[in-house]
Short mmCIF file of C-alpha atoms and ligand atoms in Angstrom, two decimals:
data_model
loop_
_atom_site.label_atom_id
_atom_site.label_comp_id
_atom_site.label_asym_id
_atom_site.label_seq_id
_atom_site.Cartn_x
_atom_site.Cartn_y
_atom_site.Cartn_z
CA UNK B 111 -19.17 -27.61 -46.03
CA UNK B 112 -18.17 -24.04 -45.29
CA UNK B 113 -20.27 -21.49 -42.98
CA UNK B 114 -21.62 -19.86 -46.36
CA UNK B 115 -23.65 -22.81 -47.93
CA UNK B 116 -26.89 -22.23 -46.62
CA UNK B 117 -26.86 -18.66 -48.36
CA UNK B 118 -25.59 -19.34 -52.13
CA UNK B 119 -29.10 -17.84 -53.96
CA UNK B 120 -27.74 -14.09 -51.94
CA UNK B 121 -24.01 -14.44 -52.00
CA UNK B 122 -21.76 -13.11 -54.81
CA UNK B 123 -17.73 -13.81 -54.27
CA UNK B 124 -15.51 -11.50 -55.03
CA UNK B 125 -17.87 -8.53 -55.82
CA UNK B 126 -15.83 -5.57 -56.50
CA UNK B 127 -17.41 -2.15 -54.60
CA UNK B 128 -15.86 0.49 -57.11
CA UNK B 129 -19.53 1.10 -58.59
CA UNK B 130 -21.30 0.97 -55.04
CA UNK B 131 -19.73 4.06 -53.58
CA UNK B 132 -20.31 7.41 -54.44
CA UNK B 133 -16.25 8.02 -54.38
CA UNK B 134 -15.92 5.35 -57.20
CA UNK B 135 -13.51 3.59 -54.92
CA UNK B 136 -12.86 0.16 -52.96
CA UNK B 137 -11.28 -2.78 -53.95
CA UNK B 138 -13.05 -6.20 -53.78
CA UNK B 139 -15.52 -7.62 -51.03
CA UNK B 140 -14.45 -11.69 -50.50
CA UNK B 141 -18.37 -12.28 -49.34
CA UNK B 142 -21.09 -10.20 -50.41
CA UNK B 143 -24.58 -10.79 -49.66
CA UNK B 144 -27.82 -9.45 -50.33
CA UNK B 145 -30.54 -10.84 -48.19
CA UNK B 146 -34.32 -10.71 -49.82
CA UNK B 147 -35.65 -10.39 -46.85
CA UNK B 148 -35.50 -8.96 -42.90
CA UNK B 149 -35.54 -12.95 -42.10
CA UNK B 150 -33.19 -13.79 -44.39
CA UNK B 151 -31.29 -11.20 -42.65
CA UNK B 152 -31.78 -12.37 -39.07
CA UNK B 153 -30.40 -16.05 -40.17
CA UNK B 154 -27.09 -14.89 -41.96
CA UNK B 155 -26.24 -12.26 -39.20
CA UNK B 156 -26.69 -15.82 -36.63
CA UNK B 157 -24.70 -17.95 -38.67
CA UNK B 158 -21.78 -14.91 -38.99
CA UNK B 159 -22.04 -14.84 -34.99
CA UNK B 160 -21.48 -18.04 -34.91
CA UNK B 161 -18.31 -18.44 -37.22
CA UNK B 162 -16.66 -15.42 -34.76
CA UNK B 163 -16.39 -13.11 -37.66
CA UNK B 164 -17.51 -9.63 -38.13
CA UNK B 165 -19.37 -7.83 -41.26
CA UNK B 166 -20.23 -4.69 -42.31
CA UNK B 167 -23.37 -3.20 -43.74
CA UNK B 168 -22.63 -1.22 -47.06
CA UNK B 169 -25.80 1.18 -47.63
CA UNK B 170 -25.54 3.90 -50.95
CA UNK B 171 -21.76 4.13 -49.97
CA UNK B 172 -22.07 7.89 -49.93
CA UNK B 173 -19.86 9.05 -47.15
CA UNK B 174 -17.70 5.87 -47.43
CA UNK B 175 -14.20 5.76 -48.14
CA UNK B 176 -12.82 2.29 -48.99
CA UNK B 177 -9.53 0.74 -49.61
CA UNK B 178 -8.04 -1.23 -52.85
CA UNK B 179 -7.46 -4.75 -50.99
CA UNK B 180 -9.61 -7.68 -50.54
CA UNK B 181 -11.99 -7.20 -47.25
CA UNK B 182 -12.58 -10.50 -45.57
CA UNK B 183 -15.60 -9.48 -43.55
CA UNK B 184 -18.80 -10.22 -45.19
CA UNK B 185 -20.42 -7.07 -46.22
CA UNK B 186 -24.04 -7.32 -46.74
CA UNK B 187 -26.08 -4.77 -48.99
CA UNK B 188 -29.57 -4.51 -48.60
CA UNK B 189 -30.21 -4.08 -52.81
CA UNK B 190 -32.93 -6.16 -52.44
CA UNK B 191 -35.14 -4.96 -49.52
CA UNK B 192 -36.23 -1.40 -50.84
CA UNK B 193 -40.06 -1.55 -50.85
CA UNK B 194 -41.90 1.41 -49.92
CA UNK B 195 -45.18 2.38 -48.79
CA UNK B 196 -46.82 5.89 -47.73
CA UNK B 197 -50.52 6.04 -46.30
CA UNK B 198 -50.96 9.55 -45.66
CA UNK B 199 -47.83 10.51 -43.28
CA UNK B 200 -46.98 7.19 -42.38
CA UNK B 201 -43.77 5.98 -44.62
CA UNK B 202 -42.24 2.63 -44.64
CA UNK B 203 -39.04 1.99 -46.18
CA UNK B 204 -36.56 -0.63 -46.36
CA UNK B 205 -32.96 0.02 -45.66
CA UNK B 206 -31.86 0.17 -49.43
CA UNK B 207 -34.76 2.30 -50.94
CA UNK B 208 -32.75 5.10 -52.58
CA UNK B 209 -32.97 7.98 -50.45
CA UNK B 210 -33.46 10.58 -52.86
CA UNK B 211 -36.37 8.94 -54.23
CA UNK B 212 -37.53 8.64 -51.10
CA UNK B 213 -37.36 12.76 -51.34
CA UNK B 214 -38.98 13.38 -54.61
CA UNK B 215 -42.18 10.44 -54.11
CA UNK B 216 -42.88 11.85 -50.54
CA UNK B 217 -42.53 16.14 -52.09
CA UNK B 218 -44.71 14.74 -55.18
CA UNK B 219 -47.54 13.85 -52.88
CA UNK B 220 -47.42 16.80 -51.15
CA UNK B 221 -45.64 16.18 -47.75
CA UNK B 222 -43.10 17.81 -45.70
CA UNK B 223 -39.85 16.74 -43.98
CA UNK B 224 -37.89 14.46 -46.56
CA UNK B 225 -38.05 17.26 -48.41
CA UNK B 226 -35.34 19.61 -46.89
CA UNK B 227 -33.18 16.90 -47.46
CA UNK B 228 -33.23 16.84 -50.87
CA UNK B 229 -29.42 16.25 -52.67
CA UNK B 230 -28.48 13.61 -49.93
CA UNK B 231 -27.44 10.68 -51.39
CA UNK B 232 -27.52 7.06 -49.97
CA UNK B 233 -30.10 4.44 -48.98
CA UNK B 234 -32.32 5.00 -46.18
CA UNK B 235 -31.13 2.60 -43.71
CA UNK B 236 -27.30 4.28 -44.17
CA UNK B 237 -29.00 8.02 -44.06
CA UNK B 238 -30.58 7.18 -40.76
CA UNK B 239 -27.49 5.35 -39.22
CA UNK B 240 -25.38 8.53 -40.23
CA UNK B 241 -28.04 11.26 -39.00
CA UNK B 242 -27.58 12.63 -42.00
CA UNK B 243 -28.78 16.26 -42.18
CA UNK B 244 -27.50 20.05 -43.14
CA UNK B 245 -28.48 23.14 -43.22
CA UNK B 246 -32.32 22.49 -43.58
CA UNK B 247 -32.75 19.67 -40.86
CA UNK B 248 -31.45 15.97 -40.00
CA UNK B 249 -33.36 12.65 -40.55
CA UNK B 250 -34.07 12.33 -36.84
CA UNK B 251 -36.36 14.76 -37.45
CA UNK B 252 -38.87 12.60 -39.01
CA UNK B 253 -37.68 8.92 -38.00
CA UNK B 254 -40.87 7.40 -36.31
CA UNK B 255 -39.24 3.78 -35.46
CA UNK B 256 -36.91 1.20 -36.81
CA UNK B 257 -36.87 -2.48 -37.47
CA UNK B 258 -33.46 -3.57 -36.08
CA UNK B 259 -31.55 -6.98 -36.53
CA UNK B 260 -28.76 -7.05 -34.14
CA UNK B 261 -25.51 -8.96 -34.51
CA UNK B 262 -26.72 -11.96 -32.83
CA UNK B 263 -29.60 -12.10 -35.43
CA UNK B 264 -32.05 -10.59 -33.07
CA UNK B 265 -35.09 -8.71 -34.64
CA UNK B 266 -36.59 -5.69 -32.87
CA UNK B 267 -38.29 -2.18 -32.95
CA UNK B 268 -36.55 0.71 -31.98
CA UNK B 269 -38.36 4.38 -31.26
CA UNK B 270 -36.91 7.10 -32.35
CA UNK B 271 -35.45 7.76 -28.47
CA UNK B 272 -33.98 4.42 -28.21
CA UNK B 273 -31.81 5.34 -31.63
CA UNK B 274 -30.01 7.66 -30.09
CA UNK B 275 -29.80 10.16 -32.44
CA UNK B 276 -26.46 12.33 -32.41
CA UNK B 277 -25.36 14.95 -34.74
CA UNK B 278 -23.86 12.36 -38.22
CA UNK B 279 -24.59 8.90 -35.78
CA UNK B 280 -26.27 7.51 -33.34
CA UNK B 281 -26.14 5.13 -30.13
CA UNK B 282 -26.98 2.21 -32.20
CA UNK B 283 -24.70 -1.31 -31.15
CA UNK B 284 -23.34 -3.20 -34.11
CA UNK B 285 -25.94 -4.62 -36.21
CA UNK B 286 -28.38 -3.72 -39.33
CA UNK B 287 -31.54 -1.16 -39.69
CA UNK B 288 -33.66 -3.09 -42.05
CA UNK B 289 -36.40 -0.68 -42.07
CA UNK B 290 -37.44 2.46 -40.85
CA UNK B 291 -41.24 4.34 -40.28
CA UNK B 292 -41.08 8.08 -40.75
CA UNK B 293 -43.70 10.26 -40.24
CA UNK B 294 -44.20 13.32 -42.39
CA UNK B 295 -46.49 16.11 -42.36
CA UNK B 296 -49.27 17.53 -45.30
CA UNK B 297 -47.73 20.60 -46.69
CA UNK B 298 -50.86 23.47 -46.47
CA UNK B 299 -49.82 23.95 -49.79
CA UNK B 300 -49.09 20.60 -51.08
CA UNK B 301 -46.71 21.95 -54.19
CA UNK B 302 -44.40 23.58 -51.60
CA UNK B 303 -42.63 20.19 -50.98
CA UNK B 304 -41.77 20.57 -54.67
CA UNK B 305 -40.69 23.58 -55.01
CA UNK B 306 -38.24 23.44 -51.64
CA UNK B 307 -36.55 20.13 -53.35
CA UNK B 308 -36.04 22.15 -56.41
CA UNK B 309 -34.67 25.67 -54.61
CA UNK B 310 -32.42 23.10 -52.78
CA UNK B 311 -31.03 21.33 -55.47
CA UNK B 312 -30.38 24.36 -57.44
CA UNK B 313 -28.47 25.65 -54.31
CA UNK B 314 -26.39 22.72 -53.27
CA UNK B 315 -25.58 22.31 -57.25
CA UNK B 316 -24.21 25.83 -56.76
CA UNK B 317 -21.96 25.49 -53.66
CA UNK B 318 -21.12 21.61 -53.82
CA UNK B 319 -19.05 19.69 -56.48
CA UNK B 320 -22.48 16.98 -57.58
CA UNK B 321 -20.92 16.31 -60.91
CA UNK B 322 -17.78 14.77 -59.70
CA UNK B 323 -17.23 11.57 -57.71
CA UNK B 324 -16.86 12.54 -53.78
CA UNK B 325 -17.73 10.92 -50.70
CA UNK B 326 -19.45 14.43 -49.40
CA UNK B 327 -18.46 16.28 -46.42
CA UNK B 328 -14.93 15.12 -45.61
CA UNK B 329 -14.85 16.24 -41.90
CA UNK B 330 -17.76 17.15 -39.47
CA UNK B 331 -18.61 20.69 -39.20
CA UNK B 332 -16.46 22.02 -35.68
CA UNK B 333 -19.24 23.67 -33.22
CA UNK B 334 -19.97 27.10 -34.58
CA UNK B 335 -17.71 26.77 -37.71
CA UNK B 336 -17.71 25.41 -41.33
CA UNK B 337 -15.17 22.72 -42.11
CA UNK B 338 -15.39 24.10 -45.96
CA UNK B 339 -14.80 27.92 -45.21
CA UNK B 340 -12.02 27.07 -42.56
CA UNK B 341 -9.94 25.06 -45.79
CA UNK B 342 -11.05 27.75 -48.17
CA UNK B 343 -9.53 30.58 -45.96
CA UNK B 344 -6.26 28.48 -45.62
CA UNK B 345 -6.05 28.51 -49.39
CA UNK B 346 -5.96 24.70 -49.72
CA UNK B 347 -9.31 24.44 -52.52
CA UNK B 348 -7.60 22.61 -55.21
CA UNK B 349 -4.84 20.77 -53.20
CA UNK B 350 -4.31 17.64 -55.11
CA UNK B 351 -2.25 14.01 -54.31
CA UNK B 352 -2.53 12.08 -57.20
CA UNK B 353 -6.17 11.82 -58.32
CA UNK B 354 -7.79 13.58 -54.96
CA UNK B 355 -7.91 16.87 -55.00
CA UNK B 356 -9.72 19.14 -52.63
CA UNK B 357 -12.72 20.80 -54.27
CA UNK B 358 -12.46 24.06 -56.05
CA UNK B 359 -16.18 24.37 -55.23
CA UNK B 360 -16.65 23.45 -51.47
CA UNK B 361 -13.82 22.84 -48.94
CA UNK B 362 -15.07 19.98 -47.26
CA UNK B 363 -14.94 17.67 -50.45
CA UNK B 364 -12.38 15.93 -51.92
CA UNK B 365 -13.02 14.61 -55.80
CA UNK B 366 -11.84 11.67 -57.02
CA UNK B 367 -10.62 12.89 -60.48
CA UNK B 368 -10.50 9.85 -62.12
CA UNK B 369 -8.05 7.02 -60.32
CA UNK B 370 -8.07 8.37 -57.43
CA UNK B 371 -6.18 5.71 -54.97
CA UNK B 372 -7.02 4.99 -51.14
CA UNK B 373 -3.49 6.71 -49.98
CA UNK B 374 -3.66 9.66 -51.39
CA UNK B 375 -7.38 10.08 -50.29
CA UNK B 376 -5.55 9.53 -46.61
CA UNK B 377 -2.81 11.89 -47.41
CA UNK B 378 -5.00 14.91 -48.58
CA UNK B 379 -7.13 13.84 -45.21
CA UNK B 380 -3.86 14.70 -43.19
CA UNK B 381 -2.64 17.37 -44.97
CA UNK B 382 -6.12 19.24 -43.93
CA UNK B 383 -6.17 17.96 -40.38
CA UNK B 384 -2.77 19.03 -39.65
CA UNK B 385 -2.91 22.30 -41.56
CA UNK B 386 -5.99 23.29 -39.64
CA UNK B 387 -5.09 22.12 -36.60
CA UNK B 388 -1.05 24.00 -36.81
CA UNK B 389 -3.26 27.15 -37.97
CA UNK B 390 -6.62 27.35 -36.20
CA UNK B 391 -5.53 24.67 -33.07
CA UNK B 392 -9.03 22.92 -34.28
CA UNK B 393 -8.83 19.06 -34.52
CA UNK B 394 -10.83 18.09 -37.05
CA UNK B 395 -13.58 14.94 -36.63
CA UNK B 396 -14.16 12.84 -39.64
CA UNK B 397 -17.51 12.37 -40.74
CA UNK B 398 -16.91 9.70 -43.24
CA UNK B 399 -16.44 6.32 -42.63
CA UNK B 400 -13.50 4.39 -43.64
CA UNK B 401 -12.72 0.65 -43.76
CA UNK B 402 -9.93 -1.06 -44.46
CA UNK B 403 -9.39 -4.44 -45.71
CA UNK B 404 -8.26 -6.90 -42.97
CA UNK B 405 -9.54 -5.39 -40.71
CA UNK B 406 -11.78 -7.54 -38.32
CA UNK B 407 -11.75 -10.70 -40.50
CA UNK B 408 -11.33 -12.94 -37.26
CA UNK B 409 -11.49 -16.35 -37.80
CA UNK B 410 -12.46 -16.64 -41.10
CA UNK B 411 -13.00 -20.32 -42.32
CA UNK B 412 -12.98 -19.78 -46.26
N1 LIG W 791 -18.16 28.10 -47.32
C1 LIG W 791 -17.03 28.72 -47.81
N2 LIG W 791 -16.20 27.98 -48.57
C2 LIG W 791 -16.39 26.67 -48.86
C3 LIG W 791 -17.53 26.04 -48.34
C4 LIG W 791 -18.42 26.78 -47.57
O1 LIG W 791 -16.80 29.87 -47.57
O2 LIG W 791 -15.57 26.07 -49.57
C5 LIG W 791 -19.11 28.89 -46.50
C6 LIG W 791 -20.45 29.03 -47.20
O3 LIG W 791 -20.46 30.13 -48.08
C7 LIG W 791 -21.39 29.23 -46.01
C8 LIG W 791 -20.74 28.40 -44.90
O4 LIG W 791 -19.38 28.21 -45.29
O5 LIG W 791 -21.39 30.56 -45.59
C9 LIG W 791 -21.44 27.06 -44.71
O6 LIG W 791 -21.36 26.32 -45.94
P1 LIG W 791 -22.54 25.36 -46.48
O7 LIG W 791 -23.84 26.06 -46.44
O8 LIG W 791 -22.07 24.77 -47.74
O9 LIG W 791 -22.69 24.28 -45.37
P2 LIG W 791 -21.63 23.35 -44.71
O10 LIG W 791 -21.68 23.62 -43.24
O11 LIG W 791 -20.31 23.38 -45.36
C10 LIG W 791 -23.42 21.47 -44.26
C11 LIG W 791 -23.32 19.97 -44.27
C12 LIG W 791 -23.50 19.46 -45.69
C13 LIG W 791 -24.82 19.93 -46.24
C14 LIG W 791 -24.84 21.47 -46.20
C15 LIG W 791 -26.15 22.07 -46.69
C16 LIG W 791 -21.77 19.13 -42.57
C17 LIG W 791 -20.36 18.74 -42.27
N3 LIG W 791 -22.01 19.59 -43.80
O12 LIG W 791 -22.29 21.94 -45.00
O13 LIG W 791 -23.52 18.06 -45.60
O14 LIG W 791 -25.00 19.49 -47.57
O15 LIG W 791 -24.64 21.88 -44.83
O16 LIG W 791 -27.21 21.58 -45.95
O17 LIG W 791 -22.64 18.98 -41.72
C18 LIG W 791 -22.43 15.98 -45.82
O18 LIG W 791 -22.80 15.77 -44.65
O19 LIG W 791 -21.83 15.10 -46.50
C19 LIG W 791 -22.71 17.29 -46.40
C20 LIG W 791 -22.23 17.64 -47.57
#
């Protein structure tokens, strides 16, 4: 009898996460599990507290840079809870509805605020975890609430205060967003919505590399500053270890050109930080994730 039995019908072993992120990298994930329902959820999360171990929630895996081992801590992926509903403003949305279809349905029926963040990708719960935002706004703008399953399998509501909102995060403790309620205005003119996801996917497919694997934005913008015209001015567009090479479009991306491998993702990292840093005296903060196989497996029981 091992700790995983009760949850055969929603685990897959070895599941490699190459095709889940947008960086077409990560090795394999030992325990992978996608829960049908918030429920479902709330039970596996219990059962993981109870074996000691930790897990990690893998959303659209935009943003996420993973490496080539084996990770030991279950990662659950919330494939299978993406229904949506609008009435009027009012949107519900599990945590792995696609976030940019989340931005077209909402600008097709004429309503404002997913809208100006059209070319994000990810799921919604991971786009509300991160923040994520740019030029035109941040999700926090329109989160209403949350549904919430913390790591002891608790299940609760969170307002849009109690999140915590911060600029790429917020205050949230380890756990899962299962769902989230956003609530979106009627554009006066209800083909605006439209129109701004168009003009903003015509710009961003201007100034950012879309056609080639990336994780996005590398580092966080520093306080008055861009991360991208800081690397540009240093001359380092076009850097390249291996398979990662800085974009020759944007600064703050680094392409996976094919095989890209884990270390010399790090490496071209480093070589940014500590030219920027030497030149400008500006530490640079990371705004992707990364995990690392090994890493918090405690106590796993097979
Ligand atoms: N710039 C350069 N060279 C570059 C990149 C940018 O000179 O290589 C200049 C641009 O011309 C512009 C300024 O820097 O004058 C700012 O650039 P941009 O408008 O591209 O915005 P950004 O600050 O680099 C932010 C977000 C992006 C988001 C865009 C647009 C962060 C770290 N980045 O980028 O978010 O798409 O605004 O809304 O907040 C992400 O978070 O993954 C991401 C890509």
């Amino acid at each position: 009898m091992s700790w995983h039995d009760g949850f055969r019908d929603i685990l897959t072993e070895n599941r490699p996460l190459r095709d889940l992120t947008t960086w077409r990298m990560g090795g394999t994930a030992r325990f992978f599990f996608e829960p049908r329902s918030i429920d479902e959820t709330a039970q596996l999360l219990r059962v993981i507290a109870r074996e000691g171990l930790s897990f990690l929630v893998l959303g659209g895996g935009a943003n996420l840079l993973i490496d080539d081992g084996v990770h030991l801590s279950p990662i659950i992926h919330f494939s299978k809870l993406a229904e949506f509903e609008q009435h009027g403003g009012s949107v519900t949305a599990g945590a792995g509805r696609s976030f940019p279809r989340i931005v077209a349905d909402t600008a097709q029926a004429g309503f404002e605020g997913c809208d100006v963040l059209a070319g994000i990708p990810g799921q919604m719960g991971g786009i509300c975890a991160m923040n994520a935002g740019g030029r035109w706004g941040e999700i926090k703008d329109v989160v209403r609430k949350i549904t919430f399953v913390d790591k002891d399998g608790e299940v609760g509501d969170l307002s849009r205060d109690a999140i915590g909102f911060r600029y790429r995060g917020t205050a949230l403790p380890q756990g899962a967003i299962v769902r989230v309620d956003l609530e979106l205005k009627p554009a006066d003119d209800p083909g605006a919505p439209r129109r701004r996801v168009a003009e903003i996917l015509k710009t961003k497919g201007a100034a950012q590399p879309l056609r080639e694997p990336s994780g996005g934005c590398v580092f966080k913008n520093p306080p008055g500053d861009s991360t991208g015209k800081i690397v540009e001015t240093l001359g380092l567009k076009g850097l390249r270890i291996g398979d990662a090479e800085v974009s020759t479009i944007h600064g703050n991306f680094i392409v996976n050109k094919g095989c890209a491998r884990f270390d010399d993702m790090l490496e071209v990292m480093a070589t940014i930080e500590r030219r920027v840093f030497d030149s400008r005296g500006i530490r640079l903060e990371r705004e992707v994730k990364i995990w690392r196989s090994g890493v918090g497996a405690v106590g796993l029981k097979g």
